[in-house]
mmCIF file of C-alpha atoms in Angstrom:
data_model
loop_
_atom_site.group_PDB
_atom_site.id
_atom_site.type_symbol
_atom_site.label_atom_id
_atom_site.label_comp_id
_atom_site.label_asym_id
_atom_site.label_seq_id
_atom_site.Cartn_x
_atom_site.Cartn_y
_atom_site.Cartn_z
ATOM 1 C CA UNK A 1 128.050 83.075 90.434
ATOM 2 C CA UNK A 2 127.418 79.772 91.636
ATOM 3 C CA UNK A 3 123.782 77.903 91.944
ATOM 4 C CA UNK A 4 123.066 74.338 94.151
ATOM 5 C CA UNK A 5 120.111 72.588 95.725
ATOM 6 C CA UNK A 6 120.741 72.884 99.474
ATOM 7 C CA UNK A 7 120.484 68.963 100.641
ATOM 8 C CA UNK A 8 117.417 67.631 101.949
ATOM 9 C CA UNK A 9 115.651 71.000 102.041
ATOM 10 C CA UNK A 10 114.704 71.485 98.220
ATOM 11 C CA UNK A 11 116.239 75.224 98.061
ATOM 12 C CA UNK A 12 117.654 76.740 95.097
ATOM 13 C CA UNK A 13 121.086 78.487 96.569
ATOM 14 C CA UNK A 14 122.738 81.228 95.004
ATOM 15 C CA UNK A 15 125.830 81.592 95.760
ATOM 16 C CA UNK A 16 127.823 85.267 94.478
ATOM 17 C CA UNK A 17 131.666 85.064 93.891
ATOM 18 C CA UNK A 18 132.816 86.883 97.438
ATOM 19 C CA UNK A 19 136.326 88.282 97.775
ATOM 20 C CA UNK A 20 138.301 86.265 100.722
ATOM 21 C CA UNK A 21 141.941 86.893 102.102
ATOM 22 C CA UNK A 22 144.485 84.670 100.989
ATOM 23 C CA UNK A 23 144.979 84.129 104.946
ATOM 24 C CA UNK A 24 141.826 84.861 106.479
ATOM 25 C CA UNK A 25 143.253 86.401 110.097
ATOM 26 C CA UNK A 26 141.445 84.421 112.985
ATOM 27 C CA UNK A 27 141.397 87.440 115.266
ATOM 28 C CA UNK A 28 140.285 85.710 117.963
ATOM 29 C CA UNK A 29 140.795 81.967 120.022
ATOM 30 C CA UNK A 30 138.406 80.405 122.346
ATOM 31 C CA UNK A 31 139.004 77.257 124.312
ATOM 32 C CA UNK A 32 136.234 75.107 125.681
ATOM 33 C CA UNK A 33 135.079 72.417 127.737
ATOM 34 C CA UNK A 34 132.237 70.989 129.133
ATOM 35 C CA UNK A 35 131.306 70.867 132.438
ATOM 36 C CA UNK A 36 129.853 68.465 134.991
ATOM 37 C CA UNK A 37 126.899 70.381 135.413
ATOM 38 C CA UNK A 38 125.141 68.001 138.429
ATOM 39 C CA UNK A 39 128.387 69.996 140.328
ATOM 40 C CA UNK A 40 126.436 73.057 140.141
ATOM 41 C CA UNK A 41 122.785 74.089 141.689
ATOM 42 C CA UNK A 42 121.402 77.627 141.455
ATOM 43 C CA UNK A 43 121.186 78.193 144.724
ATOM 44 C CA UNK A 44 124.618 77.735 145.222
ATOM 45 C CA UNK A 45 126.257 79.067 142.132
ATOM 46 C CA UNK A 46 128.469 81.498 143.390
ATOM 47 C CA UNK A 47 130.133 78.641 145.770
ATOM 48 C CA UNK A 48 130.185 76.202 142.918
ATOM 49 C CA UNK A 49 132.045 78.296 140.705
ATOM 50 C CA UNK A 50 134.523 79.414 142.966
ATOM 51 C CA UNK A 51 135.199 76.195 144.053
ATOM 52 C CA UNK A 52 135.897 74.968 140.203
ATOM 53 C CA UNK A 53 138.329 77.986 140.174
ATOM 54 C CA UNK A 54 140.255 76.759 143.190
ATOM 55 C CA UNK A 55 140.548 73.330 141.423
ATOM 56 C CA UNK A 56 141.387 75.872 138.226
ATOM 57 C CA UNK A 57 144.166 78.120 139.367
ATOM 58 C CA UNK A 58 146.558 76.152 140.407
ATOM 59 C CA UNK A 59 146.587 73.823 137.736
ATOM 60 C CA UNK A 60 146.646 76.333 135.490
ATOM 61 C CA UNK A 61 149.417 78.081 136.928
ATOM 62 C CA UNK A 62 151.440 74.871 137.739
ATOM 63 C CA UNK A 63 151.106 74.243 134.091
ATOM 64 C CA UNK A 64 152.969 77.449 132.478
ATOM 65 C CA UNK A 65 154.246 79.137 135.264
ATOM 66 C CA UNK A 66 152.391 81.780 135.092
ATOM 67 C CA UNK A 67 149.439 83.396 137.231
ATOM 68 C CA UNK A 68 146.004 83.505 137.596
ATOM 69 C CA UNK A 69 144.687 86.342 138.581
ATOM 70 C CA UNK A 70 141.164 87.912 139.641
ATOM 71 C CA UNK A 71 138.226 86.190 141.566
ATOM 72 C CA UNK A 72 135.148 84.554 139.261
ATOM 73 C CA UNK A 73 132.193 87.308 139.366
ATOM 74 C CA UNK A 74 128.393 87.094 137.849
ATOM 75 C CA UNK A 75 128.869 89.075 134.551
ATOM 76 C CA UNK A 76 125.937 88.489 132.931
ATOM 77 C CA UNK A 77 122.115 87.389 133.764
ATOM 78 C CA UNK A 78 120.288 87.010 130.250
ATOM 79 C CA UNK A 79 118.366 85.052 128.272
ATOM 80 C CA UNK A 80 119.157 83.362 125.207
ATOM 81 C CA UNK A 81 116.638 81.919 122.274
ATOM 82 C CA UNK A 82 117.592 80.375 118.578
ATOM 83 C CA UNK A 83 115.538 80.872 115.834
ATOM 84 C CA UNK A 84 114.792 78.205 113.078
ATOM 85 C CA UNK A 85 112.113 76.922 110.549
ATOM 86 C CA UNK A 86 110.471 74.781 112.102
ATOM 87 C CA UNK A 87 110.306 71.283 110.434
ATOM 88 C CA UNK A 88 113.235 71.916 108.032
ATOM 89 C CA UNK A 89 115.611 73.943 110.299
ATOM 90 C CA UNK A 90 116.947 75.615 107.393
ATOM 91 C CA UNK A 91 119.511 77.433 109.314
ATOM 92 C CA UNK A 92 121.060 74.677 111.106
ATOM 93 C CA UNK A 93 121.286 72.687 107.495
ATOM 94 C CA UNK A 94 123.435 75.693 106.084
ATOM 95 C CA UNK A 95 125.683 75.544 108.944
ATOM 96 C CA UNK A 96 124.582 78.481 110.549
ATOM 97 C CA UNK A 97 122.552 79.458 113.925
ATOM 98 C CA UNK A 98 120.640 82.456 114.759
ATOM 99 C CA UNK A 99 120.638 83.523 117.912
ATOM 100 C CA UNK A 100 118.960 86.131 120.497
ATOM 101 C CA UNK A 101 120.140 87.826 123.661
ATOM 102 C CA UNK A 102 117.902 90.031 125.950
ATOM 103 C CA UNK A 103 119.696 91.384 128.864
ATOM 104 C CA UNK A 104 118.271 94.578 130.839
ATOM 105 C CA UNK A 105 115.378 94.751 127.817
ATOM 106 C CA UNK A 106 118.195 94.800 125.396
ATOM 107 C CA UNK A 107 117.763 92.708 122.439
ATOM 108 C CA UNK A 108 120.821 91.618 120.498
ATOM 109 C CA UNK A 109 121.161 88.929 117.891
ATOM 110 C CA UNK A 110 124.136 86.874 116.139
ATOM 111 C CA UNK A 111 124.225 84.917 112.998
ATOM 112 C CA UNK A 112 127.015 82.204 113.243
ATOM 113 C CA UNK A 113 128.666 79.707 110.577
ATOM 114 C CA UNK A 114 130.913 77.382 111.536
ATOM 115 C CA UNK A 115 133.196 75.173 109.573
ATOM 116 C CA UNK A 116 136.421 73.081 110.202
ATOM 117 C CA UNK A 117 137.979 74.613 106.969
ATOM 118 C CA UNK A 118 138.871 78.304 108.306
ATOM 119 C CA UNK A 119 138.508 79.854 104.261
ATOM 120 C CA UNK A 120 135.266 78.193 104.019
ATOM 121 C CA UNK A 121 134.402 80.011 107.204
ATOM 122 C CA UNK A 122 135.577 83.032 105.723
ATOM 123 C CA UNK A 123 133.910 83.332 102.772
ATOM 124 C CA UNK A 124 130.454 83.275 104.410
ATOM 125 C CA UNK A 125 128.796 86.968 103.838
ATOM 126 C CA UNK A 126 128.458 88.390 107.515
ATOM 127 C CA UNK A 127 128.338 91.568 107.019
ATOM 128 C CA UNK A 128 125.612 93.731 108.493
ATOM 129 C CA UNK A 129 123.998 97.357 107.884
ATOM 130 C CA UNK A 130 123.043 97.846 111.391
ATOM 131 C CA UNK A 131 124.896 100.297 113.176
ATOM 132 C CA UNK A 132 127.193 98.732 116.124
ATOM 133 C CA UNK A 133 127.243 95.264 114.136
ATOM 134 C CA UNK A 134 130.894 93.704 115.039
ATOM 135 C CA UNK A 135 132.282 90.576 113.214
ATOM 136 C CA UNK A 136 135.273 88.476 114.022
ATOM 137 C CA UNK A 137 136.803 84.918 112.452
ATOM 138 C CA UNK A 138 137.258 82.641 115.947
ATOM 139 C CA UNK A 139 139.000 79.569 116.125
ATOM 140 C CA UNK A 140 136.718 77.286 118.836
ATOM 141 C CA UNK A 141 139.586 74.615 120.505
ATOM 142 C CA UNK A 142 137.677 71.789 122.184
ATOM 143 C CA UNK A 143 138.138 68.377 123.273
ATOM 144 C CA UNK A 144 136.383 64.983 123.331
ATOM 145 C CA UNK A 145 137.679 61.783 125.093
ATOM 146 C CA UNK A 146 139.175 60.309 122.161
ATOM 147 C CA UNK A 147 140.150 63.909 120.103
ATOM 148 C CA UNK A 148 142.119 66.230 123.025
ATOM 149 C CA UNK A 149 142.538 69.066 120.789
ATOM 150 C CA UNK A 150 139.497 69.994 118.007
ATOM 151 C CA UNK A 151 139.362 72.907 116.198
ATOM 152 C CA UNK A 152 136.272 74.592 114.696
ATOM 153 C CA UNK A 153 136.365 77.947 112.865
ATOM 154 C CA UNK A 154 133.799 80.548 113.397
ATOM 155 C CA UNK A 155 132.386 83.259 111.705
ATOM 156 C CA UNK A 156 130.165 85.437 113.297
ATOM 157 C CA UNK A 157 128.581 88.655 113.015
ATOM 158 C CA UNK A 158 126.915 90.550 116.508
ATOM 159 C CA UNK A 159 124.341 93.410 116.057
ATOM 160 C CA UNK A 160 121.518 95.501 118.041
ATOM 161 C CA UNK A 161 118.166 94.521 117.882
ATOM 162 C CA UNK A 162 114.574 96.424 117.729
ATOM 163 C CA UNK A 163 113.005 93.779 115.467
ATOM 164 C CA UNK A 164 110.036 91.117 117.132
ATOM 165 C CA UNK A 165 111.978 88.115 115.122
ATOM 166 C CA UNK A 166 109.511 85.656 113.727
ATOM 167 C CA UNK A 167 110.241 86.302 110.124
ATOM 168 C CA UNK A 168 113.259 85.523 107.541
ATOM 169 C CA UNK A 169 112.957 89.380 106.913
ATOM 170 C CA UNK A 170 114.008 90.140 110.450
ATOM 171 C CA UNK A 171 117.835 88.355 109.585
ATOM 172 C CA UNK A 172 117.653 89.624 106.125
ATOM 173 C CA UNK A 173 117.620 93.514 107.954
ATOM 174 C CA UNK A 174 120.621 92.281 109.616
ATOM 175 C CA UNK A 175 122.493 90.530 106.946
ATOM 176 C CA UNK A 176 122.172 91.647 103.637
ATOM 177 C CA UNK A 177 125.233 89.913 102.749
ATOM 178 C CA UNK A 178 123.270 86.316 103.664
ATOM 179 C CA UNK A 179 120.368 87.395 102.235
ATOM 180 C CA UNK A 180 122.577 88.257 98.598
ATOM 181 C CA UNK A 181 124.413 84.474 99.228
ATOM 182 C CA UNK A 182 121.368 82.424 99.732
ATOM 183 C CA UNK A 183 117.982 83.903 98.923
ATOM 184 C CA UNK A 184 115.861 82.592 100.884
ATOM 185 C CA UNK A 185 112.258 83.902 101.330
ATOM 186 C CA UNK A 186 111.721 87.164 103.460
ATOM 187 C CA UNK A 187 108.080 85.477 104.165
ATOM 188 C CA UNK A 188 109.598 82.055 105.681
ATOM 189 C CA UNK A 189 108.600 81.672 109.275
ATOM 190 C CA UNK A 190 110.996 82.064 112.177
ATOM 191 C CA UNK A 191 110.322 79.743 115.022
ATOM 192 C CA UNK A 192 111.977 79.288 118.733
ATOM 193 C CA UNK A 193 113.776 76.351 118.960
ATOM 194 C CA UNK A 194 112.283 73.779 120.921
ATOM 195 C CA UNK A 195 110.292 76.802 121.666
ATOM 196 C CA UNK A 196 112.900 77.284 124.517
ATOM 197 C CA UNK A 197 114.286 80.162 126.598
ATOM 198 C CA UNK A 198 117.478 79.470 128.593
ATOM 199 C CA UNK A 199 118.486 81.605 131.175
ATOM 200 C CA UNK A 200 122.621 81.942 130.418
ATOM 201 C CA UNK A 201 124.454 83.086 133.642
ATOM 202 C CA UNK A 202 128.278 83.635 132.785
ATOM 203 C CA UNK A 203 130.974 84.586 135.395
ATOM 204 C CA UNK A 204 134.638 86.191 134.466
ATOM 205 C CA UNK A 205 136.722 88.581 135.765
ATOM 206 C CA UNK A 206 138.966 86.047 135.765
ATOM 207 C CA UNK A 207 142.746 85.888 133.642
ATOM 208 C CA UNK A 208 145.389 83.984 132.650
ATOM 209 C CA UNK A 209 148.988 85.389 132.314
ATOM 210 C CA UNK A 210 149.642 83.943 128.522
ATOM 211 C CA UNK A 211 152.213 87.017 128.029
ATOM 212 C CA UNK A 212 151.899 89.350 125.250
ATOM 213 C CA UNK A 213 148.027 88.333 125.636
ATOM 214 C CA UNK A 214 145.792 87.401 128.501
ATOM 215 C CA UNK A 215 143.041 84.611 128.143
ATOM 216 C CA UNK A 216 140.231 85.898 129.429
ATOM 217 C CA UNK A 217 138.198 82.920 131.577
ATOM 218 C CA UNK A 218 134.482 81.983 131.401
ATOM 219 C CA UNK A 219 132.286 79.890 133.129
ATOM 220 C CA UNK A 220 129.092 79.724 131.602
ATOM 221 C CA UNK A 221 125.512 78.343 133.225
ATOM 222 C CA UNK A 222 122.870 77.455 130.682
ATOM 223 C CA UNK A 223 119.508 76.677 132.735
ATOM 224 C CA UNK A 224 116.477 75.580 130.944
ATOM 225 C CA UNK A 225 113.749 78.080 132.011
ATOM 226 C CA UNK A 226 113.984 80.319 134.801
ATOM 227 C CA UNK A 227 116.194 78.798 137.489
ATOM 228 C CA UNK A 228 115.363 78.261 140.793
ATOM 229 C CA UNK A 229 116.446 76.518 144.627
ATOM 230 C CA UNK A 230 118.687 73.239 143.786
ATOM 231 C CA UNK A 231 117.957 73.108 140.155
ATOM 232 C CA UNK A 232 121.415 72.086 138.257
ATOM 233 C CA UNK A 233 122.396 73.820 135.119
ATOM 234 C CA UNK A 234 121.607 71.815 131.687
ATOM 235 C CA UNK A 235 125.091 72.836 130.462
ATOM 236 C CA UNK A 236 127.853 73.890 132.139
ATOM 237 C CA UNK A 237 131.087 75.252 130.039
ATOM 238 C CA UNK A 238 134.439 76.756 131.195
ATOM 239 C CA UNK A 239 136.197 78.628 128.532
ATOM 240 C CA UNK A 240 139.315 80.927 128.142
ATOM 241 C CA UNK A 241 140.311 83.415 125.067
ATOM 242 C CA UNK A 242 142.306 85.672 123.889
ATOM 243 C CA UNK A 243 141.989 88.271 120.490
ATOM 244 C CA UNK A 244 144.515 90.479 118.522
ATOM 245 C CA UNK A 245 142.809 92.121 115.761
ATOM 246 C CA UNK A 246 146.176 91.727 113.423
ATOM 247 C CA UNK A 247 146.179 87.923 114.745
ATOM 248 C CA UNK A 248 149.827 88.171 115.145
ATOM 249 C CA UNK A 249 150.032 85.794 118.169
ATOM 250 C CA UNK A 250 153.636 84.567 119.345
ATOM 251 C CA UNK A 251 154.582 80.986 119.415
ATOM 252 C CA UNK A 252 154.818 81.127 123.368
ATOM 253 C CA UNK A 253 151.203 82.723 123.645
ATOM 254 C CA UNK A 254 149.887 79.863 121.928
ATOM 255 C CA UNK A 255 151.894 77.267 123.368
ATOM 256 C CA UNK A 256 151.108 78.512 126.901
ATOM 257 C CA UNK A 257 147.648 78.454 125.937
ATOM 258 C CA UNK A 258 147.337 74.757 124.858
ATOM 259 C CA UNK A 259 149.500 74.288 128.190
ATOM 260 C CA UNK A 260 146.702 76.130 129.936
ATOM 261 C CA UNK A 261 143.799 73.787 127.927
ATOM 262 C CA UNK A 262 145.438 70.817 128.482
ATOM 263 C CA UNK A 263 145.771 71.569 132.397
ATOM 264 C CA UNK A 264 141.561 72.363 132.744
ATOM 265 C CA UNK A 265 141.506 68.751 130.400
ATOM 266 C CA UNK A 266 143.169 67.757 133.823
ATOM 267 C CA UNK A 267 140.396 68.356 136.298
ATOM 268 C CA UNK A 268 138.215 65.001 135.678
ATOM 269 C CA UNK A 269 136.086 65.667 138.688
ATOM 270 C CA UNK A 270 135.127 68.755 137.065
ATOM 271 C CA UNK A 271 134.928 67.935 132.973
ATOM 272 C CA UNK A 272 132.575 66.319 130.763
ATOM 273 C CA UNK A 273 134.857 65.208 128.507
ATOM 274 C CA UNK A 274 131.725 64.021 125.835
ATOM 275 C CA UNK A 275 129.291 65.961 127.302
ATOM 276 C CA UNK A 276 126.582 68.260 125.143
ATOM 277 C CA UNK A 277 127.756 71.432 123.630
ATOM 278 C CA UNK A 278 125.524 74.888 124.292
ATOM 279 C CA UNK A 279 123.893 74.574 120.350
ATOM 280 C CA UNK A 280 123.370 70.645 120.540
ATOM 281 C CA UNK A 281 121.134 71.024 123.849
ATOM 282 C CA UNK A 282 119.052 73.665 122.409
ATOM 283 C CA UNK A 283 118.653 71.862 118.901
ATOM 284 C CA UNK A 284 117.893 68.363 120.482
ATOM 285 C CA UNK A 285 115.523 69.719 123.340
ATOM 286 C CA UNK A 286 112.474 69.343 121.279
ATOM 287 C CA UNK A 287 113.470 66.030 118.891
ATOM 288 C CA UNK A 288 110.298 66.776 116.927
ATOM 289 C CA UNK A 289 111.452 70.588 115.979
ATOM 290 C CA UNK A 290 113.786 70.047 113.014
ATOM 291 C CA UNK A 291 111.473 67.178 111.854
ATOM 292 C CA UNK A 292 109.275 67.518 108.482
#
């Protein structure tokens, strides 16, 4: 067992010795990239996204000879809200975000850690007791202007939810496992970040050829509030992955998919190369949130 204060937030952290693979498999790859988001206005979403796919495709299948196939449909209308103490963002300190989905009155929640060191990613405690909870260790491939090819590992845990959230308790019935690892009060008060909903529109139906595995494509509309006429997206994100639940991936999958990356890098007119990721907008909505 190991104990530590938690920087900055004066919490005593118990830590119990978990069991981790020797190779933790990384069942899953995601690559990302911001968008220009001015290029797209709710009123003319569907046109906006299919014209980023026609600027998409090709490149794409110019750069691994392979094809693109399927036309870029609305898959999902939801909204999304993070959870946090408010003043200390606790959470967000330990590396991990909490986050909400309601779609068709359907509530379902995620608790996320992300590291750059894959084992340390690993040996965070998602598991869950709810029934229908699914985990997976994802490797997130971005960019930035002056780093083309970042790598962040992820480990996440999905379940249902029936809980109002507004409590510590209300993760803890998720995630016994974090509760065991950290201890932290079942009384602490859950807040909405920034006290902000964003309405998440995401199209797919859209894949790349990669071979033994197709990368399934994304583009992702984060609006603050509920959208409406020429209002522009506050993020905009295109994405591709593919999973194997062995993660035994073949050298050409993988090279075809950095060939694939590399060719979205391309479209300059389209990519944000610096631009703010989905977590950083919500976090830094409300500046005075996270502060004492």
């Amino acid at each position: 067992m190991r104990i530590f204060l938690a920087s900055g937030l004066g919490l005593l952290v118990v830590l119990s010795a978990m069991p981790v693979q020797a190779n933790p498999d990384v069942i899953s790859r995601e690559y990302k990239l911001i968008l220009d988001a001015s290029r797209f206005q709710y009123q003319n979403e569907q046109s906006d996204v299919l014209k980023l796919m026609q600027a998409a495709k090709p490149a794409i299948e110019d750069a691994i000879d392979r094809t693109v196939t399927g036309t870029a449909t609305l898959d999902h209308d939801r909204q999304v809200r993070f959870f946090d103490t408010a003043g200390s963002c606790v959470l967000d300190q330990l590396g991990y975000s909490f986050r909400e989905r309601l779609e068709n009155g359907d509530s379902q929640v995620t608790l996320k850690f992300r590291s750059p060191d894959r084992y340390i990613a690993d040996f965070e405690d998602l598991s869950s007791s709810t029934k229908g909870a699914d985990s997976k260790l994802e490797a997130d491939v971005g960019a930035t202007s002056d780093m083309p090819f970042k790598v962040v590992y992820s480990h996440s845990t999905k379940a249902p939810n029936g809980r109002k959230l507004n409590r510590m308790d209300d993760i803890h019935a998720h995630f016994p496992g974090f509760e065991d690892d950290y201890g932290l009060d079942d009384d602490l008060a859950l807040s909405v970040v920034g006290d902000l909903t964003v309405t998440e529109r995401v199209y797919r139906n859209v894949d790349i050829d990669l071979g033994q595995h197709d990368g399934e494509i994304s583009i992702t509309l984060w609006y603050a509030g509920t959208p409406s006429g020429n209002q522009a997206p506050a993020v905009a994100e295109i994405s591709f992955k593919y999973e194997d639940p062995s993660a035994d991936y073949t050298r050409k999958v993988v090279n075809r998919a950095r060939q694939a990356f590399d060719a979205l890098r391309g479209l300059s007119d389209w990519v944000e190369p610096d631009g703010q990721t989905k977590t950083a907008f919500v976090y830094q909505y409300d500046s005075t949130f996270c502060q004492p």
